[in-house]
Amino acid sequence: MPDADSVEPGAVRVPWSIPRGLIVLLATASMVISIAGMKVFASIIGPVFLALMLTVAVQPIQSYLRRRGWPAWLGMLVALIAAYAIVVGLLAVLVVSVAQLATELPDYSTRFDDLLGGLRSTLSGWGVGRDQIHDLLSGLSFQQLLSVLESTLRGLTGVLSNLAFVLALLLFMAFDGMSIGRRIEIVDQVRPDIAYALGSFASGTRQYLLVSTVFGLIVAVADGLALWWLGVPLPLLWAVLSFITNFIPNIGFVVGLVPPALLALLEGGPRLMIWVIVVYCVINFVIQSIIQPKYVGDAVGLSVTVTFLSLIFWTWVLGALGALLAIPLTLLVRALLLDIDPTTRWVSALISSAPGPVGGNSTGAVSASPESGEPSTARRAIP
């Protein structure tokens, strides 16, 4: 009887492999566990990634000053000051403006009651019964209006609430940033595909932040001037709100519109609120929903559908901070799961806004590095 390990001449041994269905099942289970872990540690992951994003954003300052002959520590200090100025400056404006809003809001209680009284009279003149009017307006109160404004602004200030942790992380990451160029060069020599993935994430994040910042400043200035001209209180606060919500894809326009529209309703009645809505639709909708997505899509290589789904997903996982960091987080996931492996980069063609050649060689081919034996791409993005 032939031995079990013997192979007849000419026979081909079929290598054992895991069934594809089992691989999909294991990958799905791992994904569920990872997402659950991120939700549990959302309070840590959010600030850490915010600090990482700010570090990536100001890293070109260090590189530029190094090329100009400045000492590495001085370039690090300038970049760190720039990052601190962004965080502390935005938080200071928000705190002062929210304090002013909290001081002024109690004065609008009487105006809100007058508006409700006028609305009841209007509905009664249209033939609506008293009981129907009561059922329709019973859910409206000044306290509910305050809760809407408070929840919106609380979520906004909560983004930067863990200030000490973020500032400490920025300091440590800035120190590491002094040698990041050399580290990436070493990684590129040993694992070029990893260097390519990290570089694509860094460059995509910088392009996204640049485009969003430019459009955010345009929208903020236009909104602030328009609200000031219309006589809406606290135009600076709503301008800052427009700037920050500009980093929220797809629905940032709506989030930035609700508070000033409600305050305009209390200040000048329905007519002023309608004017605020019209101004925001003309300025914010055109810029944020029509013009900006084209440039953002070209900068980060994500389709509109993927952008919207990433907003929903990261908001669910990390809360309000996830909404602001949805695009950079998606870029990081794409880099770690797709760009890092030449055999999976074809997926980028399915999720990108303008599909082009697969990362690496122009034909998508992968060549072997003679030094390391690892796949080597012809095009690498080094931060």
C-alpha atoms as one frame of an Amber mdcrd trajectory, in Angstrom:
protein
   0.000   0.000   0.000   1.541   3.356  -1.006   2.582   5.755   1.702   0.204
   8.678   2.287   2.989  11.184   1.739   4.209   9.625  -1.483   3.349  11.313
  -4.761   3.082   9.452  -8.016   5.382  10.577 -10.811   3.827  13.355 -12.843
   1.228  14.183 -10.208   0.849  17.833  -9.208   0.473  18.636  -5.519  -2.286
  21.212  -4.985  -1.259  23.699  -2.287  -3.676  24.020   0.616  -5.412  27.336
   0.901  -8.107  28.918   3.068 -11.494  29.053   1.321 -12.295  32.509   0.003
 -15.602  32.587   1.894 -13.794  31.962   5.170 -11.356  34.770   4.395 -14.267
  37.166   3.814 -15.900  36.022   7.060 -12.698  36.507   9.072 -12.107  39.929
   7.518 -15.665  40.989   8.343 -15.346  39.787  11.926 -12.039  41.634  12.321
 -13.612  44.791  10.939 -16.506  44.610  13.400 -14.131  44.114  16.326 -11.938
  47.006  15.160 -14.910  49.361  14.809 -16.192  48.392  18.271 -12.753  49.093
  19.704 -12.623  52.505  18.023 -16.015  53.429  19.495 -14.821  52.461  22.957
 -11.639  54.532  22.668 -13.200  57.381  20.652 -12.240  59.966  23.279  -8.575
  59.070  22.735  -8.510  58.263  19.026 -10.191  61.533  18.038  -7.722  63.939
  19.720  -4.750  61.781  18.663  -5.765  61.926  15.021  -6.536  65.650  15.290
  -2.996  66.234  16.544  -1.630  64.011  13.776  -3.573  65.924  11.137  -2.325
  69.276  12.430   1.230  67.923  12.523   0.963  66.753   8.923  -0.463  70.143
   7.967   2.429  72.174   9.439   5.198  69.691   8.560   6.004  71.549   5.287
   7.040  74.535   7.441   9.810  72.449   8.991  10.881  71.105   5.610  10.945
  74.567   4.046  12.993  76.106   6.858  15.432  73.186   6.773  15.993  73.762
   3.059  16.632  77.429   3.834  19.428  76.419   6.210  17.589  76.937   9.500
  18.418  74.615  12.438  16.073  71.672  12.832  14.980  72.736  16.319  14.056
  76.212  15.102  11.968  74.845  12.241  10.232  72.549  14.716   9.514  75.496
  17.013   7.993  77.597  14.229   5.803  74.696  13.070   4.720  74.023  16.654
   3.774  77.672  17.189   1.726  77.591  13.993  -0.173  74.492  15.156  -0.738
  75.967  18.613  -1.994  79.213  17.073  -4.595  77.321  15.021  -5.981  75.368
  17.979  -5.835  78.073  20.644  -7.017  80.809  18.284 -10.125  78.931  17.171
 -10.948  77.865  20.719 -10.528  81.415  22.079 -12.864  82.894  19.463 -15.447
  80.185  20.121 -15.330  80.580  23.912 -15.702  84.368  23.792 -18.478  84.262
  21.211 -20.416  81.523  22.998 -20.169  83.517  26.239 -21.624  86.554  24.454
 -24.402  84.402  23.023 -25.248  83.007  26.461 -25.503  86.585  27.773 -27.817
  87.793  25.013 -30.141  84.799  24.577 -32.290  85.356  27.715 -33.350  88.738
  26.290 -35.052  87.002  23.376 -37.569  85.083  25.495 -40.244  87.764  25.148
 -39.696  88.029  21.389 -40.115  84.281  21.033 -43.439  84.414  22.892 -44.553
  87.242  20.625 -43.645  85.184  17.560 -45.682  82.248  18.834 -48.607  84.561
  19.537 -48.438  85.963  16.019 -48.249  82.455  14.558 -51.335  81.409  16.546
 -53.247  84.438  15.242 -52.196  83.669  11.667 -53.281  80.042  11.908 -56.562
  81.056  13.496 -57.169  83.499  10.641 -56.654  80.616   8.188 -59.455  78.693
   9.868 -57.358  76.307  11.955 -59.128  75.236  15.153 -57.870  76.144  18.622
 -57.234  72.526  19.590 -55.315  71.904  16.365 -53.215  75.012  16.963 -52.467
  73.830  20.483 -51.422  70.377  19.268 -49.314  71.894  16.512 -47.444  74.409
  18.665 -47.340  72.548  21.963 -43.885  71.208  21.179 -42.421  74.664  20.530
 -40.847  76.511  23.428 -38.005  78.899  24.034 -36.187  76.255  26.063 -36.263
  73.857  23.126 -34.852  76.556  20.886 -32.074  77.155  23.388 -31.333  73.431
  23.507 -30.888  73.332  19.726 -28.411  76.210  19.797 -26.670  74.803  22.859
 -26.281  71.308  21.416 -24.829  72.656  18.171 -22.302  74.891  19.897 -21.497
  72.277  22.551 -20.561  69.813  19.852 -18.458  72.486  18.183 -16.530  73.451
  21.302 -16.297  69.794  22.333 -14.114  69.201  19.293 -11.351  71.197  20.936
 -12.307  70.570  24.559  -9.443  68.172  25.361  -7.015  70.995  24.771  -4.189
  69.930  27.099  -4.020  66.450  25.555  -3.980  67.815  21.994  -1.307  70.416
  22.784   0.910  67.801  24.456   0.551  65.486  21.461   1.426  68.324  19.100
   4.624  68.958  21.072   5.742  65.326  20.924   4.795  64.909  17.260   6.637
  68.096  16.370   9.805  66.639  17.934   9.378  63.467  15.912   8.748  65.561
  12.825  12.364  66.751  12.839  13.523  63.293  11.721  10.472  62.051   9.837
  12.071  62.643   6.444  15.000  60.364   7.236  12.695  57.738   8.700  10.570
  57.641   5.562  13.723  57.295   3.437  14.718  54.224   5.465  11.225  52.762
   5.151  11.315  53.449   1.417  14.516  51.453   1.060  13.178  48.437   2.978
   9.421  48.575   2.353   8.734  50.935  -0.581   5.018  50.171  -0.690   4.592
  51.238   2.937   6.458  54.463   2.182   4.206  55.029  -0.807   1.045  54.512
   1.296   2.209  56.861   4.066   3.270  59.447   1.522  -0.053  59.299  -0.294
  -1.890  59.819   2.994   0.280  62.805   3.951   0.057  64.504   0.566  -3.686
  63.849   0.246  -4.337  65.212   3.739  -2.351  68.381   3.032  -4.162  68.984
  -0.250  -7.524  68.442   1.407  -6.702  70.812   4.274  -5.402  73.443   1.866
  -8.487  73.333  -0.351 -10.915  73.247   2.589  -9.107  76.074   4.385  -9.131
  78.350   1.347 -12.817  77.764   0.633 -13.614  77.943   4.357 -12.032  81.379
   4.640 -13.942  82.594   1.585 -17.237  81.323   2.992 -16.532  82.647   6.500
 -15.711  86.163   5.303 -18.723  86.272   2.973 -21.104  84.958   5.655 -19.744
  87.266   8.345 -20.090  90.376   6.176 -23.580  89.373   5.018 -24.808  88.719
   8.556 -23.284  91.975   9.775 -25.027  93.846   6.952 -28.359  92.149   7.757
 -28.019  93.033  11.438 -27.824  89.483  12.810 -26.112  89.462  16.235 -22.673
  87.874  16.700 -21.631  87.696  13.038 -18.068  86.748  14.077 -19.308  83.619
  15.854 -21.345  82.500  12.847 -18.422  83.238  10.510 -16.160  80.999  12.621
 -18.917  78.383  12.658 -19.080  78.525   8.840 -15.301  78.099   8.633 -15.231
  75.055  10.924 -18.291  73.364   9.419 -16.729  73.783   5.985 -14.531  70.809
   6.934 -17.694  68.697   7.339 -18.389  67.272   3.876 -21.824  67.480   2.254
 -23.873  68.680   5.252 -21.574  71.293   6.795 -23.626  73.988   5.065 -26.778
  72.942   6.947 -25.015  72.669  10.310 -23.603  76.175   9.921 -26.959  77.626
   8.838 -29.271  76.515  11.672 -27.945  78.653  14.596 -27.758  82.028  12.775
 -31.134  81.398  11.125 -32.768  80.748  14.511 -31.143  83.819  16.035 -32.266
  85.897  13.032 -35.810  84.653  13.670 -35.626  85.951  17.248 -33.955  89.198
  16.237 -36.006  90.298  13.248 -38.768  87.774  12.735 -39.441  85.414   9.823
 -38.387  87.949   7.181 -34.837  88.252   8.551 -34.595  84.477   8.921 -35.616
  84.015   5.290 -32.958  86.511   4.201 -30.316  84.592   6.170 -31.400  81.333
   4.549 -31.311  82.924   1.093 -27.841  84.395   1.688 -26.481  81.059   2.933
 -28.012  79.207   0.011 -26.439  81.603  -2.453 -23.002  81.716  -0.788 -22.553
  78.452   1.084 -24.525  76.105  -1.115 -22.903  77.283  -4.319 -19.370  77.259
  -2.885 -19.553  74.291  -0.498 -21.895  71.994  -2.407 -21.119  72.774  -6.046
 -17.644  74.283  -6.448 -15.673  72.909  -3.478 -16.518  69.177  -3.898 -14.935
  69.257  -7.343 -11.630  70.534  -5.959 -11.789  68.322  -2.855 -12.492  65.253
  -4.976  -9.566  66.020  -7.257  -7.301  66.643  -4.249  -8.090  63.506  -2.233
  -9.332  61.119  -4.919 -12.618  60.174  -3.226 -16.005  60.099  -4.910 -18.939
  62.102  -3.569 -20.702  58.929  -2.413 -17.649  57.661  -0.519 -17.211  61.114
   1.031 -20.788  61.155   2.310 -20.622  57.594   3.627 -17.327  58.354   5.377
 -18.990  61.334   7.074 -21.820  59.153   8.385 -19.489  56.370   9.489 -16.862
  58.446  11.299 -19.490  60.633  12.971 -21.103  57.465  14.313 -17.747  56.109
  15.504 -16.046  59.240  16.906 -18.850  61.772  17.343 -18.590  65.430  16.324
 -14.823  65.237  15.881 -15.298  62.348  13.469 -17.404  64.604  11.239 -14.549
  67.111  10.958 -11.909  64.421  10.415 -13.957  62.158   8.135 -11.935  62.790
   4.964  -8.427  62.491   6.528  -9.501  59.376   8.422 -10.776  57.812   5.213
  -7.496  58.679   3.506  -5.596  56.944   6.316  -7.757  53.825   6.043  -7.281
  53.791   2.265  -3.525  54.115   2.704  -3.300  51.304   5.276  -5.677  48.882
   3.555  -5.352  49.642  -0.171  -2.317  51.751  -1.087  -0.011  49.662   1.074
  -0.528  46.607  -1.171  -0.012  46.908  -4.958  -2.490  44.068  -5.520  -5.358
  46.059  -3.913  -4.722  49.507  -5.388  -7.203  48.774  -8.148  -9.967  49.369
  -5.568  -9.054  53.067  -5.650 -10.478  53.202  -9.152 -13.875  52.263  -7.709
 -13.919  54.869  -4.921 -12.088  57.786  -6.555 -13.760  60.834  -8.066 -11.656
  60.741 -11.245 -10.194  57.250 -11.836  -6.687  57.278 -13.240  -3.672  54.986
 -13.429  -3.211  52.705 -10.459  -0.585  53.955  -7.995   2.873  52.710  -8.847
   3.925  52.289 -12.441   1.787  53.989 -15.041   0.565  50.617 -16.198  -0.078
  49.367 -12.705   2.747  46.852 -12.950   4.918  46.094  -9.978   8.611  45.417
 -10.272  10.891  43.762  -7.766  13.474  45.738  -5.873  16.869  44.097  -6.338
  18.060  45.178  -2.906  15.139  43.989  -0.810  13.250  41.598  -3.013  10.070
  43.529  -2.218   7.747  45.076  -4.791   8.842  48.535  -5.796   6.672  51.249
  -7.291   7.901  53.738  -9.836   6.018  56.610  -8.252   6.330  57.248  -4.512
   4.965  60.062  -2.427   7.404  60.922   0.340   6.234  63.483   2.912
